[in-house]
Coordinates of C-alpha atoms and ligand atoms in Angstrom, one line a residue:
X229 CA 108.8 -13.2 -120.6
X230 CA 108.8 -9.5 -119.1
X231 CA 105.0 -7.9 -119.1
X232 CA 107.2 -4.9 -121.5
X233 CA 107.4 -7.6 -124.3
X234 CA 106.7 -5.5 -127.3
X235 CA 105.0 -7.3 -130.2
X236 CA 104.4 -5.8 -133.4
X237 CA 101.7 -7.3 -135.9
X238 CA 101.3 -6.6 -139.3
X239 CA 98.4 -7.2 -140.6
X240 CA 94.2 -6.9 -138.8
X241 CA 92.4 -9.5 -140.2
X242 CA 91.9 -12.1 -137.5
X243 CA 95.4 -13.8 -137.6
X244 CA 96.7 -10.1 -136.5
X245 CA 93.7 -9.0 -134.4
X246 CA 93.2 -12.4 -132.4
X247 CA 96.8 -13.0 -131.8
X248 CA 96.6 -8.9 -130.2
X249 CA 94.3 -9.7 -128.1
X250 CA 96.0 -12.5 -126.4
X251 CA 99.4 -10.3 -126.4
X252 CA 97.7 -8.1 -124.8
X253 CA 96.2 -10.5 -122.2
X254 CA 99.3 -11.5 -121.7
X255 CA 100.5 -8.0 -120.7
X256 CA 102.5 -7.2 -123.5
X257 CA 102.9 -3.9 -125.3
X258 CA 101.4 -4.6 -128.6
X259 CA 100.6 -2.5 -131.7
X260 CA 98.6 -3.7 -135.1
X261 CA 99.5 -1.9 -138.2
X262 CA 96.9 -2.4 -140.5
X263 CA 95.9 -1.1 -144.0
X264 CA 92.1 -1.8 -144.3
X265 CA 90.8 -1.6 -141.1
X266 CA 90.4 -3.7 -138.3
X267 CA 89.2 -7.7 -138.7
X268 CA 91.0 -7.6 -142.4
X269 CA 89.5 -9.4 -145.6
X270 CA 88.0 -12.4 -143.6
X271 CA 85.4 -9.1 -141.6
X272 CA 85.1 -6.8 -144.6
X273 CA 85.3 -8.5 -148.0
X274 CA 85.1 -12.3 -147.5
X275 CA 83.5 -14.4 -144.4
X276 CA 81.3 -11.8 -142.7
X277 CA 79.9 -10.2 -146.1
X278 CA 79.8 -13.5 -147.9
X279 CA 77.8 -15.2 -144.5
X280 CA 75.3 -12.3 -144.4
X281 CA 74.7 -12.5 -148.5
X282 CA 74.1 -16.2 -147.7
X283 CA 71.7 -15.7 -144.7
X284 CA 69.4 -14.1 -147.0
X285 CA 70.1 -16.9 -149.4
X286 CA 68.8 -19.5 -147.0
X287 CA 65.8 -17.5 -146.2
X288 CA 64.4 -18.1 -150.3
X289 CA 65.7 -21.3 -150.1
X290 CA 63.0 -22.2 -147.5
X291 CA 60.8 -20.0 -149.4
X292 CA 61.1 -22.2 -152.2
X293 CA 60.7 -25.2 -150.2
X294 CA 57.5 -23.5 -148.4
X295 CA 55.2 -24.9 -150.3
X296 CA 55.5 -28.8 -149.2
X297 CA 54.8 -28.0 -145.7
X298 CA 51.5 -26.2 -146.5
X299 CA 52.6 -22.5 -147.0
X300 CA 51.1 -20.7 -150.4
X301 CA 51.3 -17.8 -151.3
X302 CA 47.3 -15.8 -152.5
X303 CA 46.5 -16.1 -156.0
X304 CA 49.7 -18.6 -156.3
X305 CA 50.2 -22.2 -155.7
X306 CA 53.7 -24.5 -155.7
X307 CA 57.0 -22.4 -155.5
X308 CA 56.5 -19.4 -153.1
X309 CA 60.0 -18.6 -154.1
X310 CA 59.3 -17.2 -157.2
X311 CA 56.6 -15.0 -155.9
X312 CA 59.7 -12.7 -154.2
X313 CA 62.3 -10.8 -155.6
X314 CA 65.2 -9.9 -154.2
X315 CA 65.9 -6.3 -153.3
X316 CA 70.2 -7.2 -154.2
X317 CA 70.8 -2.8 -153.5
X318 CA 69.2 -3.2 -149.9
X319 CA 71.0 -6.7 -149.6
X320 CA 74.1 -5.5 -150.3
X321 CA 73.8 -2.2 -148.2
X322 CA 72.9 -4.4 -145.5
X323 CA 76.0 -6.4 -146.1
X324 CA 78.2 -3.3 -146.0
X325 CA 76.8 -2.2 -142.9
X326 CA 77.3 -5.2 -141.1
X327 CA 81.2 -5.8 -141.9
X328 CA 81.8 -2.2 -141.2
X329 CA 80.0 -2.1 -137.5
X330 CA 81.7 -5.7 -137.4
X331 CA 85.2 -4.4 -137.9
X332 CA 84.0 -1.0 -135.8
X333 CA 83.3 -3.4 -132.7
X334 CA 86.7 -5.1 -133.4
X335 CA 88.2 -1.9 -133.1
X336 CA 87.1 -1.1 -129.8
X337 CA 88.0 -4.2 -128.6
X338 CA 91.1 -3.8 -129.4
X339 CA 91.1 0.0 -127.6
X340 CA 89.8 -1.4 -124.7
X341 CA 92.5 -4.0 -124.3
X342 CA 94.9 -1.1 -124.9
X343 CA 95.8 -2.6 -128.2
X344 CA 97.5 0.4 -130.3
X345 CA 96.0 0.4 -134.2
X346 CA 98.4 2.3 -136.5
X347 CA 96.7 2.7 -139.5
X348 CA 99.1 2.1 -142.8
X349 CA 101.2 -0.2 -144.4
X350 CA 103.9 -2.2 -142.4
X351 CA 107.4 -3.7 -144.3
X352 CA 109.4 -5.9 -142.1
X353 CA 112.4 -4.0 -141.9
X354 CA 114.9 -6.3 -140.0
X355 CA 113.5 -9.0 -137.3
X356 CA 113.5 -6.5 -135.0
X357 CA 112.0 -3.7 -136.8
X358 CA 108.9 -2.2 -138.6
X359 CA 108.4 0.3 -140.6
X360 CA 104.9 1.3 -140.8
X361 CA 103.9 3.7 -143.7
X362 CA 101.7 5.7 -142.0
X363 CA 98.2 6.2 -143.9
X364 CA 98.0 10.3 -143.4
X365 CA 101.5 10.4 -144.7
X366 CA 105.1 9.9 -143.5
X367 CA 106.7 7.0 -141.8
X368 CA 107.1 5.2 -137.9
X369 CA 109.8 2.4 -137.3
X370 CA 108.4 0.3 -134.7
X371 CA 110.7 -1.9 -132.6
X372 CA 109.9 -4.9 -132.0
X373 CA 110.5 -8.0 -129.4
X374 CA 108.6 -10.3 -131.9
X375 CA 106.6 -9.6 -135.2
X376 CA 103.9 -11.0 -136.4
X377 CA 103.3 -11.3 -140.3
X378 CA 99.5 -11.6 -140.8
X379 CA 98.9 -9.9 -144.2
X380 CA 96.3 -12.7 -145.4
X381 CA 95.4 -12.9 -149.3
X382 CA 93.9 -11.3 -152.0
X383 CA 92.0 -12.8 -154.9
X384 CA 94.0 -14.7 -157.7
X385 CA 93.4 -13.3 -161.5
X386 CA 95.0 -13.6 -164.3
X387 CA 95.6 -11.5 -167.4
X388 CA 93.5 -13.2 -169.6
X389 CA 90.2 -12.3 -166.9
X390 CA 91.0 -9.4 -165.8
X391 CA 87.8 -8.0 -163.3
X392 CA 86.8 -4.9 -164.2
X393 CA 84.3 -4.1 -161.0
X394 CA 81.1 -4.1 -163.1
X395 CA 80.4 -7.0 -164.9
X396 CA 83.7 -9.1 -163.8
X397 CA 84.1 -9.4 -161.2
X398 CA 86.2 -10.8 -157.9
X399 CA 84.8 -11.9 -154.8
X400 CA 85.7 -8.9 -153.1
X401 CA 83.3 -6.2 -155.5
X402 CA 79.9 -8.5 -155.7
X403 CA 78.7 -6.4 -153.1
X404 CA 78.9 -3.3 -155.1
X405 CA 76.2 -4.7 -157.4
X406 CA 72.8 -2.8 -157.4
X407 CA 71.2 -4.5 -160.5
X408 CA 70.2 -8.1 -160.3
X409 CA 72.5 -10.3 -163.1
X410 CA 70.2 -11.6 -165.2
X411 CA 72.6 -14.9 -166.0
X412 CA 75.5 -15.2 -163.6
X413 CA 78.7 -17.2 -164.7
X414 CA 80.8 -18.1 -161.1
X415 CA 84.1 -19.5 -162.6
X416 CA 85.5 -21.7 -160.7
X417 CA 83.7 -24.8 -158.0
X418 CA 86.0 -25.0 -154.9
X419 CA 84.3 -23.7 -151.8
X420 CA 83.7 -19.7 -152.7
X421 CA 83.1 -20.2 -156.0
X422 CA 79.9 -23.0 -154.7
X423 CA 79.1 -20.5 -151.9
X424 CA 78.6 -18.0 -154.4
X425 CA 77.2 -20.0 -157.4
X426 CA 74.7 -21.7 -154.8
X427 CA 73.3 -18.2 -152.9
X428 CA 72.6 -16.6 -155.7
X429 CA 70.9 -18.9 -157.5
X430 CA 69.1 -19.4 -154.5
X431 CA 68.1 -15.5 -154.8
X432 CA 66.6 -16.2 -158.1
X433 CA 69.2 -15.9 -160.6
X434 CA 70.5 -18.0 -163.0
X435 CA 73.4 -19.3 -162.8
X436 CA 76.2 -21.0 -164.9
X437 CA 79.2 -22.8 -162.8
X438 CA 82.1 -23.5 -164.9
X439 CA 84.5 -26.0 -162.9
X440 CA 87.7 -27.2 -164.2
X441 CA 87.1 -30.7 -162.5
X442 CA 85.0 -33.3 -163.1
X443 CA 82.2 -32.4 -160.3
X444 CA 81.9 -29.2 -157.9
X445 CA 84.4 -29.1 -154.3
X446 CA 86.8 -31.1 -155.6
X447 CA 88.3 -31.4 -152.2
X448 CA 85.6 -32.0 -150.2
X449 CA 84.2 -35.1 -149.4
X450 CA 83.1 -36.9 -152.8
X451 CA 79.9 -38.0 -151.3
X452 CA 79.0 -34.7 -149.9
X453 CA 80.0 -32.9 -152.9
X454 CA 77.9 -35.0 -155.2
X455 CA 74.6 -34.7 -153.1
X456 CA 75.2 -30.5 -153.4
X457 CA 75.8 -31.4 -157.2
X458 CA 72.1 -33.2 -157.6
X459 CA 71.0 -30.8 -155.5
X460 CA 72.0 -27.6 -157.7
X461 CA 71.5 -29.1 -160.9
X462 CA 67.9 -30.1 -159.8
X463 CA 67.3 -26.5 -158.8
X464 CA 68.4 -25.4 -162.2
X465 CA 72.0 -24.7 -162.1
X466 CA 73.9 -25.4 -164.9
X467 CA 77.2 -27.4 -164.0
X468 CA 79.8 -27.5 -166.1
X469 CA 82.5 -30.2 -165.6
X470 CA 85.6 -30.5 -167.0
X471 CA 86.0 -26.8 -168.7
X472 CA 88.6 -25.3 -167.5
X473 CA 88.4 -21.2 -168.5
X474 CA 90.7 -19.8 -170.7
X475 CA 89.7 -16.2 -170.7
X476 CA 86.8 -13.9 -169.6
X477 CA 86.0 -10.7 -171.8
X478 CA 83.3 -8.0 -172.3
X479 CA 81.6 -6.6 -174.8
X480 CA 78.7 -4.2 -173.6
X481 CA 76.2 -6.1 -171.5
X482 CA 77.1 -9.3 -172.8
X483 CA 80.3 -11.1 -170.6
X484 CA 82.0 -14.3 -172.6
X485 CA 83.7 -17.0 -170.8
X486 CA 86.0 -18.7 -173.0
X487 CA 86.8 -22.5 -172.3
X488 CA 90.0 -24.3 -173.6
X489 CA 88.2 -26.6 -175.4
X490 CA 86.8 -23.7 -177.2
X491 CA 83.0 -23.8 -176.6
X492 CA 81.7 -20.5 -175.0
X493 CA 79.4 -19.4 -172.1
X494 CA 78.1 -15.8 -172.3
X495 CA 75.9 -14.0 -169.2
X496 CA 75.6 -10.8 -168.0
X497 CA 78.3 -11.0 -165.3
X498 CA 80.9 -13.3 -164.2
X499 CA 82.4 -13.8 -160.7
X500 CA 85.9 -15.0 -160.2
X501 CA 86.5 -17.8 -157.9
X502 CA 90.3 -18.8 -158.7
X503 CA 91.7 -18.6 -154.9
X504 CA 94.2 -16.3 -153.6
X505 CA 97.6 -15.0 -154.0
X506 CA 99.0 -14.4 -150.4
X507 CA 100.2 -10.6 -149.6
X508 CA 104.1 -11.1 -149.1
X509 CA 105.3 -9.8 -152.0
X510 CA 107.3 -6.2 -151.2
X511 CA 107.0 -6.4 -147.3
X512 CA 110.4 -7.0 -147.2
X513 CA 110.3 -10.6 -145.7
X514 CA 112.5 -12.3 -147.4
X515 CA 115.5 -9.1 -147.0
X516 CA 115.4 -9.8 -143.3
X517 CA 115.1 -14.1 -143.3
X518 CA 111.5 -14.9 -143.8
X519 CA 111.4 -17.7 -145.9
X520 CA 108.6 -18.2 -148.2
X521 CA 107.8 -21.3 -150.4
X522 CA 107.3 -21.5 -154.1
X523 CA 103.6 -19.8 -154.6
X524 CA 104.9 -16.9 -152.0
X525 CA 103.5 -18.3 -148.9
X526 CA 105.5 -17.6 -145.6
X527 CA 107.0 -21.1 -143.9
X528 CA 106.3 -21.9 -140.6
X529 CA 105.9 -24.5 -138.0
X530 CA 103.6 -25.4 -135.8
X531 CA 103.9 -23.0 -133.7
X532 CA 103.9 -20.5 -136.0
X533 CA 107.3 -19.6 -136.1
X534 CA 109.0 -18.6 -139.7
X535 CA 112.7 -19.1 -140.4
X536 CA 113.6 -15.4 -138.7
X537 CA 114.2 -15.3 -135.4
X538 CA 111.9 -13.3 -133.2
X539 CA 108.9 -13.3 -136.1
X540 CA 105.7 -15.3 -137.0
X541 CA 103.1 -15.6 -139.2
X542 CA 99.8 -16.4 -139.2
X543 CA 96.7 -16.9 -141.6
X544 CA 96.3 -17.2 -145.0
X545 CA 99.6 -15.7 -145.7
X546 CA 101.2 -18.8 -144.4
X547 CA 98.6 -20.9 -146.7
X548 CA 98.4 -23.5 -143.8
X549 CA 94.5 -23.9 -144.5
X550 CA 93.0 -20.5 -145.4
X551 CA 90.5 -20.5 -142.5
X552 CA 89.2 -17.4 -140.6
X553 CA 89.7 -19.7 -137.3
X554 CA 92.7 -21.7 -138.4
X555 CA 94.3 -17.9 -139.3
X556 CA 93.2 -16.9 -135.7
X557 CA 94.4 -20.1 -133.7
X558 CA 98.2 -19.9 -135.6
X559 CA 97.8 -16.1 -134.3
X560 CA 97.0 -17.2 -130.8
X561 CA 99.7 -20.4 -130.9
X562 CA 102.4 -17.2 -131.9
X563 CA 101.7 -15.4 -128.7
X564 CA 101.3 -18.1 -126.5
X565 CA 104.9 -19.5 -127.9
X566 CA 106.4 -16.0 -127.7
X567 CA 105.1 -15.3 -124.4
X568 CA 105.6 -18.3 -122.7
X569 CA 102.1 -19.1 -121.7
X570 CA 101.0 -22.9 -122.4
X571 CA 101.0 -23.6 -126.0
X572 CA 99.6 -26.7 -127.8
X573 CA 101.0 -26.8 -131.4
X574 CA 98.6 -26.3 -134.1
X575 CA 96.5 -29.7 -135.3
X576 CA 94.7 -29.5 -138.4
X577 CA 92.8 -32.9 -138.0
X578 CA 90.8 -31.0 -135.0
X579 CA 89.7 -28.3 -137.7
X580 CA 85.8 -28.5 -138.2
X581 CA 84.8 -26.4 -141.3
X582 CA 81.8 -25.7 -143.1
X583 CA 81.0 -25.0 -147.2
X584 CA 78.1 -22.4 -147.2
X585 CA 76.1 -23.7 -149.4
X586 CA 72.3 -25.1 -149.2
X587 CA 72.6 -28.3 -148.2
X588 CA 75.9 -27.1 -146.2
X589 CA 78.8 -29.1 -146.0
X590 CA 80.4 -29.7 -142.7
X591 CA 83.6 -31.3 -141.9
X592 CA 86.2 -32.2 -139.0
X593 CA 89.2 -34.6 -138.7
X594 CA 90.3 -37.5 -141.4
X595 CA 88.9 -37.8 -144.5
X596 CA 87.4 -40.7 -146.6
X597 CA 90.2 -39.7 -149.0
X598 CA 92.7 -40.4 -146.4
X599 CA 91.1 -43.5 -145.4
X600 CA 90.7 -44.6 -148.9
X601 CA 94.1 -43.9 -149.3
X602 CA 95.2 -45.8 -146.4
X603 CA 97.0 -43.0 -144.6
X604 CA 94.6 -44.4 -141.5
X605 CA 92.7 -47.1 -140.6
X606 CA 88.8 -46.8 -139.7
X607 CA 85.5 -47.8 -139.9
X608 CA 83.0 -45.4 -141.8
X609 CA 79.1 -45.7 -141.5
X610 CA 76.6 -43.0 -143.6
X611 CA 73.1 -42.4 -142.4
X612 CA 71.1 -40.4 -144.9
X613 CA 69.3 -37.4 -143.2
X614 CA 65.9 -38.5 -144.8
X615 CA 65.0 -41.3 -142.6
X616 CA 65.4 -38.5 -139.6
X617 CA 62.1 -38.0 -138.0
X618 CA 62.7 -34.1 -137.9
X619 CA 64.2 -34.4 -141.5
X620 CA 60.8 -35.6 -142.4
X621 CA 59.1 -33.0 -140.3
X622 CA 61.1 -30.2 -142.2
X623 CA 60.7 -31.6 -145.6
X624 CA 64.4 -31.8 -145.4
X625 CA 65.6 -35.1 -148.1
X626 CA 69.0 -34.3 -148.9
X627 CA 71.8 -34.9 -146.9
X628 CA 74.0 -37.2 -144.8
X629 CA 75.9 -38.1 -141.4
X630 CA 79.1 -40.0 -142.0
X631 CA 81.3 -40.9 -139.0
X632 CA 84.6 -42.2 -139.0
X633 CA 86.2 -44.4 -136.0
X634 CA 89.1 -46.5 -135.0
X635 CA 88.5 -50.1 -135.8
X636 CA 90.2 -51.5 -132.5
X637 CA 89.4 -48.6 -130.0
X638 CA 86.0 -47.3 -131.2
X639 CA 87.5 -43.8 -130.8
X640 CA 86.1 -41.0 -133.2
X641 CA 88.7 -39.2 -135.9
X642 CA 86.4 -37.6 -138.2
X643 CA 83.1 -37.2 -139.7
X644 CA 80.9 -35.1 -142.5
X645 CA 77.8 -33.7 -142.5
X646 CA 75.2 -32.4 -145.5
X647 CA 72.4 -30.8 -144.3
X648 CA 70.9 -27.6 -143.3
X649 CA 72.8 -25.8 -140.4
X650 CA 75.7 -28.9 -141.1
X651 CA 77.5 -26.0 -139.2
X652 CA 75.9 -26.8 -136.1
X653 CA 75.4 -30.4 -136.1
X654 CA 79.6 -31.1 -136.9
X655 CA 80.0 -30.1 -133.5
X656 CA 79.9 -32.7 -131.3
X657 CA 81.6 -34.9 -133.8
X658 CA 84.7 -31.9 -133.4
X659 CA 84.7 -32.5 -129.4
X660 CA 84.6 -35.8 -130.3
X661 CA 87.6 -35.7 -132.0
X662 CA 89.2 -33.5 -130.2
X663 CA 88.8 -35.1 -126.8
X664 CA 89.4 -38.7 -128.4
X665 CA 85.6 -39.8 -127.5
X666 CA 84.7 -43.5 -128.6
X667 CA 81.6 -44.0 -131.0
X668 CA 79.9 -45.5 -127.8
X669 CA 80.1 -42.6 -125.7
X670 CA 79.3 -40.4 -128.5
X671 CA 76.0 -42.6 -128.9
X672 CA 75.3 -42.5 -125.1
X673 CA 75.2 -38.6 -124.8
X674 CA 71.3 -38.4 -125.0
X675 CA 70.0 -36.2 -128.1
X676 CA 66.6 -34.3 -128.0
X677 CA 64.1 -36.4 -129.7
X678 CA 63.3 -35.3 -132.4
X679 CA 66.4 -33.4 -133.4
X680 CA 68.7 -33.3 -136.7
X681 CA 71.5 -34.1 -133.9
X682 CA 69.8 -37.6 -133.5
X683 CA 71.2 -39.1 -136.5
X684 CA 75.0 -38.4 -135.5
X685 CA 74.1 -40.0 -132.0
X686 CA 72.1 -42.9 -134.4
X687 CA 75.2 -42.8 -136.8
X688 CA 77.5 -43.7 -133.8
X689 CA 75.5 -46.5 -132.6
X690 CA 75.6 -47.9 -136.2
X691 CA 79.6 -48.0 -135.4
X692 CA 78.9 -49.8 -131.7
X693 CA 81.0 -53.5 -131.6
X694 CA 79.3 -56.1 -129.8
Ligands
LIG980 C1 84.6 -15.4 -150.1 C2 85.3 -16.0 -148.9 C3 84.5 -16.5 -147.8 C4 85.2 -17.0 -146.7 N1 84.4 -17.5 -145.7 C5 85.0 -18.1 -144.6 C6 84.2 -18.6 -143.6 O1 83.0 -18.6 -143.6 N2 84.8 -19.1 -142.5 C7 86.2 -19.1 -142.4 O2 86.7 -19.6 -141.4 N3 87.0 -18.6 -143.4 C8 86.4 -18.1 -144.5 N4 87.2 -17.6 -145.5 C9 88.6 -17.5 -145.3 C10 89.0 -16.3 -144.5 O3 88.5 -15.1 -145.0 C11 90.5 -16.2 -144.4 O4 91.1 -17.4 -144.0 C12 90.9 -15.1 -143.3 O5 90.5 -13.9 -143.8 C13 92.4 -15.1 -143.1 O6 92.7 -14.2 -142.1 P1 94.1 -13.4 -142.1 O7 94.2 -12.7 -140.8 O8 95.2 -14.3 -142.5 O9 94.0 -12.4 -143.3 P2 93.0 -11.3 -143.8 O10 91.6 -11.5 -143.2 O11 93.1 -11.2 -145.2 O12 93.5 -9.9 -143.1 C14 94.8 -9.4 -143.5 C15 94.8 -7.9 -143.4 O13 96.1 -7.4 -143.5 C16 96.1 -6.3 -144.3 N5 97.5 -6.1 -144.9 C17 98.0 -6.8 -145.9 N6 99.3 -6.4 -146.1 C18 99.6 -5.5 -145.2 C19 100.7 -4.7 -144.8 N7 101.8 -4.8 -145.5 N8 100.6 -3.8 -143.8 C20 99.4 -3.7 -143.1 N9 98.3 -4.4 -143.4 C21 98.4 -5.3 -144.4 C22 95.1 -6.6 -145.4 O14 94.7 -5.5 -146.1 C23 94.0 -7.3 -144.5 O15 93.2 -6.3 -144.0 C24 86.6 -17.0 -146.6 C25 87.3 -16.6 -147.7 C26 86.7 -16.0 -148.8 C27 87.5 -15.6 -150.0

C-alpha cells in the first residue's frame, strides 16, 4: 500500500484512536473526526472514570478489612471503615480531572504522530467519502482510501426509566453527584451494574441491586459470580434476584423502582445499568453498504471488515465483545488488513477481562460454560485462595484459581480468577493461552514465595499427569 493511503476514522474512543496510531505508523495520511473528544466514552465517561471511582473504592474496602490485621482506629475498635466518610464532590472532581488530562495526553499523542483530529460529527457518505459536520459550524467531505466506523455505544434506556441526571441516573452522569445517596438502587447485575453496585457500597452507601436473573453476572463464571454474591450480601447489600424492573419514577427525594411482579423498591437515587445501544443510527451506513444486524450493530469479520468495500469497524459499535482492548485490537487488525502489514485475525478465546468489583473477577479463554456444554473438552481444577500463604497473610478468604487444560496434551485454554488485583494474577494464565503453554510448564515457571501468583502455579500442578 502507498505511504499516501488516506484513512478516515470516525469515531476517538480507542477503536478510532488506536487504529490512528497504527495508520499513522504505517505512514498513512490519517484523520479522526470525533464528537467528544479524544479517547471517546471508554476515556471520559466509562473505563477511566469508572476505574478511578473504583480505586478509591478499594481503598475503604481495605479500610473495612483493617481491623483483622491489627489496625484501629483511636477511641474506635472493629470496622475502621465506618470511621471515614467519603468526600463523593472531591471524588468525583478527581475523576473528572483524570479522564480529561487522560483524553488531553491522547490528544497529543495523536499530534505528535501527525494524526489530524477534526472535531465534529462524521456520516459515511459513500465508501469513499466523509462528511464531517464540523463542531464550530459548517461542513468538510473528507476522501477517503478506507474508513473506519468506530462510533462505540451509548447507554440503553427505556421510556418507562427515563434518567433525568439528578436522581436517575445512567452510567455516564454519576460523576456529577456532589451529595452522597443515602440508599442507592443500581438496576441491573451484569458487569457495570456490579462495578457500580459493589464501589459504592464499598464507599459507605447502601445499596439495593435489582437483577433480573437469578444471581449477579449472569455471564460470568457461576462460581465466581456466586463468591462476589456471598460476598456482597455479607457486606450488607441487598440482592434482588429474579425482579426484573418495570419502571423507575420520581417523586421529590424519594426514587421508586417498580418490579413486574409488582413489589417496589424506593431510595434516593437509582443508576441504570441496562447495556448499550451502539451509535449507527443516522451515520449513513447503511445508504452506502454497511450492513448492520438486528439490534443496529455493524457486521464484520475478523478482520474487521464490514460488507462495504474499502470501510471497517471497530469497538462496541460492531458489539463483537464491548471491550476497551477488544475495541482497540479490531481497530489495529483494520489497519494492519488495510495496509498490508502482518495481520492475525481477531481471537476472542485469547481475551483476558476483568469485573471491577471487590473480590474482582478475572477471566481469559474457554469457559466452564462451554466445557459444561461440551463445545470443548478439558480438565478443570479450583484452588480456593484461602489456603494461600499470602492470602492468609492479607486476611484475604474469598476467592478462587480455576484452570482449565486439554485432557490429552496438558495444554492451557482458559482459567478464572476471584481475588484482589484478579487483574494481575489472570495474566500468566492469558500468555498461557495465548502461546499454547501446557499446565506443566505453567507450574515450572518459579513464582515468588509467598505470592497470590503461587496458587495459579499450585493450581497447574494440581492439573500435572503422571
Ligand atoms: C461503565 C463502563 C465501564 C467500562 N469499563 C471497562 C474496562 O474497565 N475495561 C474495558 O476494557 N472496557 C470497559 N468498558 C467498555 C469500554 O468502555 C468500551 O468497550 C469502549 O469504550 C469501546 O470503545 P469504542 O472506541 O468502540 O467506543 P467509544 O469509547 O464509545 O468511543 C466512540 C466515540 O465516537 C464518538 N462518536 C459517535 N458517533 C460519532 C460520529 N458520528 N462522528 C464522530 N464521533 C462519533 C462518540 O462520541 C465517542 O466519543 C466499560 C464500559 C462501561 C459502560
Amino acid at each position: 500500500m502507498s505511504a499516501m493511503s488516506r484513512v478516515v476514522i470516525i469515531g476517538g474512543g480507542p477503536g478510532g484512536y488506536e487504529s490512528a496510531l497504527v495508520a499513522a505508523q504505517l505512514g498513512a495520511d490519517v484523520t479522526v473526526v470525533d464528537t467528544d473528544g479524544v479517547g471517546g466514552s471508554a476515556v471520559l465517561t466509562d473505563c477511566v472514570p469508572s476505574k478511578t471511582l473504583i480505586a478509591t473504592a478499594e481503598l475503604m474496602t481495605d479500610m473495612a478489612e483493617a481491623a483483622e490485621l491489627g489496625i484501629e482506629a483511636r477511641d474506635h475498635q472493629g470496622d475502621l471503615s465506618t470511621t471515614l466518610e467519603v468526600d463523593l464532590a472531591k471524588v468525583n472532581a478527581r475523576v473528572k480531572r483524570l479522564a480529561s488530562d487522560q483524553s488531553a495526553d491522547i490528544a497529543r499523542r495523536l499530534e505528535r504522530e501527525k494524526v489530524r483530529v477534526v472535531p465534529g460529527r462524521g456520516l459515511l457518505d459513500s465508501p469513499g467519502a466523509v462528511v464531517a459536520e464540523l463542531a464550530d459550524g459548517g461542513t468538510e467531505t473528507l476522501t477517503a482510501d478506507a474508513v473506519l466506523v468506530a462510533t462505540g455505544a451509548a447507554p440503553r434506556t427505556l421510556p418507562s426509566a427515563v434518567p433525568d441526571g439528578e436522581r436517575i441516573l445512567t452510567w455516564e452522569q454519576v460523576y456529577d453527584l456532589t451529595e452522597v445517596p443515602t440508599e442507592l438502587i443500581v438496576v441491573g447485575s451484569g458487569v457495570t451494574g456490579a462495578e457500580f453496585a459493589s464501589a459504592y457500597l464499598a464507599l459507605g452507601i447502601p445499596v439495593t441491586l435489582v437483577s433480573s436473573r437469578d444471581r449477579v453476572l449472569p455471564g460470568e463464571d457461576a462460581d465466581a459470580a456466586q463468591v462476589l454474591e456471598d460476598v456482597l450480601t455479607r457486606r450488607g447489600m441487598k440482592v434482588l434476584g429474579q425482579s426484573r424492573m418495570e419502571s423507575v419514577t420520581r417523586s421529590g427525594d424519594v426514587v421508586t423502582v417498580r418490579l413486574t411482579d409488582g413489589r417496589e423498591v424506593q431510595g434516593s437515587h437509582c443508576i441504570l445499568a441496562l447495556g448499550s445501544v451502539p451509535n449507527t443510527a443516522g451515520v449513513g451506513l447503511e445508504e452506502a453498504g454497511v450492513t448492520l444486524d438486528d439490534g443496529g450493530f455493524v457486521k464484520v469479520d475478523r478482520v474487521s471488515r464490514t460488507s462495504a468495500r474499502g470501510v471497517y469497524a471497530a469497538g462496541d459499535c460492531t458489539g463483537v465483545l464491548m471491550l476497551a482492548s477488544v475495541a482497540a485490537m479490531q481497530g489495529r487488525i483494520a489497519m494492519w488488513h488495510f495496509l498490508g502489514d502482518a495481520v492475525a485475525p481477531l481471537d476472542l478465546k485469547r481475551v483476558s477481562s476483568n469485573v471491577f468489583t471487590a473480590p474482582e473477577i478475572a477471566t481469559v479463554g474457554w469457559s466452564q460454560r462451554a466445557i459444561d456444554a461440551g463445545e470443548i473438552q478439558a480438565e478443570t481444577v479450583m484452588l480456593p485462595l484461602r489456603g494461600n500463604p499470602r492470602a492468609k497473610m492479607q486476611g484475604v478468604h474469598d476467592g478462587f484459581v480455576k484452570l482449565f487444560c486439554r485432557p490429552g496434551t496438558g495444554i492451557v485454554v482458559g482459567g478464572v480468577v476471584v481475588g484482589p488485583r484478579a487483574s494481575e494474577l489472570i495474566h500468566p494464565v492469558s500468555l498461557a493461552v495465548a502461546e499454547s503453554i501446557t499446565a506443566d510448564q505453567l507450574a515450572q515457571a518459579f513464582t515468588v514465595y509467598p505470592s497470590m501468583s503461587g496458587s495459579v502455579a499450585e493450581a497447574a500442578r494440581r492439573l500435572h499427569h503422571f
